[in-house]
Every structure is written in C-alpha cells, then in structure tokens.
C-alpha cells in the first residue's frame, strides 16, 4: 500500500501571500490530521478531518484552515503568511473511524519557508 | 491538561551500546494511548509502537523494547545494541479520546560507528 503523500515537498513564499498544501491519505483511511513542526514550538496539532468534517482543532489562528474531499484527500490553507509560519507541515492519516483514537501514519511533510 | 516530557534533548552513543529514551506523561483521562515515533533526517515520522492505558505489558520487537509503568506515568524506550541507522529524533506522544496527538519535544539520538 502506498503511504501518505504530500505535495509539494518544498515551498517558498513571501509574507502576505497564501499557500495551499495537499495530502493524500493511505488508501482506505478516512481521517486526516495536520501538524506543524517548528524548532521553537515542536510538533503541534492543527486540525483533524473525518468524512469531510473538521472533527478537532488545535490552537491556531483563523489564518489556518483546511478541508477534506469525498475521496479523503485533504488540503490545508494558510492565508496572509507570516515569517513564523515557516515550518514543516506534516499530514497523518488513520484508518478506523469508529475508535476514539487510531494509529496515525505520517507523510514526508511539506517544508514551507516564508521570506 | 495533557503533557509529554522528554527530558533528554540529545544522547550520543557508540554502536552496540544499549540506550534508553525516557518519556513521562501527564493526563487526567482514564483511557489514553501512548506512542513512539522516529523521525530520520528525511523528516517523515515513522510509527514504532502504540500502547493503551489498560495494557501495561512490556513489549519487545527485535532490538526495540518498551517499558510502560502507570505508577510512574512513564513509557520508556530501549534500543539494544544500537546501530548507526538508529540515529534519528525520537518522539513520545499521547492521545486521549480524540485523534489529537500531544508530542514531547523529542530526543535526538546519535549513534557513532
């Protein structure tokens, strides 16, 4: 089975721009979660989607948004980019939608640099 | 509030040494799940193990072993006979009744030949 894929792998943007990152989960997985990893804050949960609905949300400003499509693919969007948004953005998918917690499998990440 | 503490920022060992990575967690949930992930330089988080709060059995998988102790809220990870390929950052994580993972700050392990 193919793993979680994320595109693009690298991205350079300037302050004020917006960006969209894409994530394709493992086939059959219906839950997709997004995390931000920075040297200063570590790994932080952004949000989780299941069946096209946001099920959980982390403590990030409204500039960070996401969505999930009917095929479980997910996108996250960051508007009005700030220098502090430079990070590795990791997507994870999990299979069992009925369990409260299932093992999450991560993609390779998208490294976003904001200049 | 949930919290995961990995007090060891960086560990350096020579190949074939055994090494233990510490993880201490805090949670008020009675049901919770603990995980270990490995992050090699490529950046992808690789799942290693998941343990639920009702299962305190230690686990061994090849050179890897995990010691879960609820009494001390710890979930430590031991690599026996370390190898250069074990060099990576290792994260301990906790979740309650949602898919939101709370990660520790990670321990960078360097294994020298």
CSV table of C-alpha atoms in Angstrom, one decimal, chain A:
chain,number,residue,atom,x,y,z
A,1,UNK,CA,0.0,0.0,0.0
A,2,UNK,CA,1.3,3.5,-0.8
A,3,UNK,CA,1.9,5.7,2.2
A,4,UNK,CA,0.7,9.2,2.9
A,5,UNK,CA,1.7,11.5,0.2
A,6,UNK,CA,2.1,15.3,0.5
A,7,UNK,CA,2.6,17.9,-2.2
A,8,UNK,CA,4.6,20.0,-2.7
A,9,UNK,CA,7.6,18.8,-0.7
A,10,UNK,CA,9.1,22.3,-0.6
A,11,UNK,CA,7.6,25.7,-0.9
A,12,UNK,CA,9.0,29.2,-0.7
A,13,UNK,CA,6.6,32.1,-0.2
A,14,UNK,CA,6.8,35.7,0.8
A,15,UNK,CA,5.0,37.4,3.7
A,16,UNK,CA,1.4,38.2,3.0
A,17,UNK,CA,0.9,35.5,0.4
A,18,UNK,CA,-1.3,32.5,0.9
A,19,UNK,CA,-0.4,28.8,0.4
A,20,UNK,CA,-2.3,25.6,-0.1
A,21,UNK,CA,-0.8,22.2,0.9
A,22,UNK,CA,-2.1,18.9,-0.2
A,23,UNK,CA,-2.3,15.5,1.4
A,24,UNK,CA,-3.4,12.1,0.1
A,25,UNK,CA,-4.0,9.6,2.9
A,26,UNK,CA,-3.3,5.9,2.8
A,27,UNK,CA,-5.9,4.1,0.7
A,28,UNK,CA,-8.9,3.3,2.9
A,29,UNK,CA,-8.0,5.8,5.6
A,30,UNK,CA,-10.8,8.3,6.2
A,31,UNK,CA,-9.2,10.5,8.9
A,32,UNK,CA,-6.6,13.1,8.1
A,33,UNK,CA,-4.8,15.2,10.7
A,34,UNK,CA,-2.3,18.1,10.2
A,35,UNK,CA,0.6,19.1,12.4
A,36,UNK,CA,3.1,21.9,12.3
A,37,UNK,CA,6.7,21.3,13.4
A,38,UNK,CA,9.0,24.2,14.2
A,39,UNK,CA,12.3,24.3,16.2
A,40,UNK,CA,10.7,26.6,18.8
A,41,UNK,CA,7.3,25.0,19.3
A,42,UNK,CA,7.9,21.4,18.3
A,43,UNK,CA,5.1,19.4,16.9
A,44,UNK,CA,1.7,20.9,17.3
A,45,UNK,CA,-1.7,19.7,16.2
A,46,UNK,CA,-3.5,21.9,13.7
A,47,UNK,CA,-6.8,20.1,12.9
A,48,UNK,CA,-8.3,16.7,12.0
A,49,UNK,CA,-10.9,15.9,9.3
A,50,UNK,CA,-13.1,12.9,9.0
A,51,UNK,CA,-15.7,12.4,6.3
A,52,UNK,CA,-15.2,15.9,5.1
A,53,UNK,CA,-15.9,17.4,8.5
A,54,UNK,CA,-13.5,19.0,10.9
A,55,UNK,CA,-13.6,16.9,14.0
A,56,UNK,CA,-10.9,18.5,16.1
A,57,UNK,CA,-9.0,21.8,16.0
A,58,UNK,CA,-5.8,22.9,17.6
A,59,UNK,CA,-4.9,26.3,19.0
A,60,UNK,CA,-4.0,28.2,15.8
A,61,UNK,CA,-5.3,31.4,14.3
A,62,UNK,CA,-8.1,31.5,11.8
A,63,UNK,CA,-5.5,32.1,9.0
A,64,UNK,CA,-5.0,28.3,9.1
A,65,UNK,CA,-7.8,26.4,7.6
A,66,UNK,CA,-8.4,23.1,5.9
A,67,UNK,CA,-10.8,20.9,4.2
A,68,UNK,CA,-11.3,17.3,3.2
A,69,UNK,CA,-12.8,16.0,0.0
A,70,UNK,CA,-15.1,13.0,-0.6
A,71,UNK,CA,-12.1,10.8,-1.6
A,72,UNK,CA,-10.5,11.7,1.8
A,73,UNK,CA,-7.8,13.8,0.3
A,74,UNK,CA,-7.2,16.9,2.3
A,75,UNK,CA,-5.8,20.4,1.8
A,76,UNK,CA,-4.7,23.0,4.3
A,77,UNK,CA,-4.5,26.7,3.6
A,78,UNK,CA,-2.6,29.4,5.3
A,79,UNK,CA,-3.5,32.9,4.4
A,80,UNK,CA,-1.6,36.1,4.9
A,81,UNK,CA,1.6,34.3,5.6
A,82,UNK,CA,3.9,35.4,8.4
A,83,UNK,CA,7.6,34.7,8.9
A,84,UNK,CA,6.6,32.5,11.9
A,85,UNK,CA,4.7,30.2,9.6
A,86,UNK,CA,7.9,28.8,8.3
A,87,UNK,CA,7.7,25.1,9.3
A,88,UNK,CA,7.5,21.5,8.3
A,89,UNK,CA,3.8,20.7,7.9
A,90,UNK,CA,3.0,17.1,8.4
A,91,UNK,CA,-0.1,15.2,7.4
A,92,UNK,CA,-1.2,12.0,9.0
A,93,UNK,CA,-3.9,9.5,8.2
A,94,UNK,CA,-5.7,6.9,10.3
A,95,UNK,CA,-8.0,4.0,9.4
A,96,UNK,CA,-10.6,3.2,12.0
A,97,UNK,CA,-13.1,6.0,12.2
A,98,UNK,CA,-15.0,4.3,15.0
A,99,UNK,CA,-12.2,4.1,17.5
A,100,UNK,CA,-11.7,7.2,19.6
A,101,UNK,CA,-8.0,7.0,18.7
A,102,UNK,CA,-6.3,5.1,16.0
A,103,UNK,CA,-2.7,5.0,15.0
A,104,UNK,CA,-1.7,7.8,12.7
A,105,UNK,CA,0.7,7.3,9.8
A,106,UNK,CA,2.6,10.3,8.7
A,107,UNK,CA,3.6,11.6,5.3
A,108,UNK,CA,7.0,13.1,4.4
A,109,UNK,CA,5.8,16.7,5.1
A,110,UNK,CA,5.9,20.0,3.2
A,111,UNK,CA,8.6,22.3,4.2
A,112,UNK,CA,7.3,25.9,3.9
A,113,UNK,CA,9.7,28.8,4.0
A,114,UNK,CA,8.3,32.3,4.3
A,115,UNK,CA,10.6,35.2,3.3
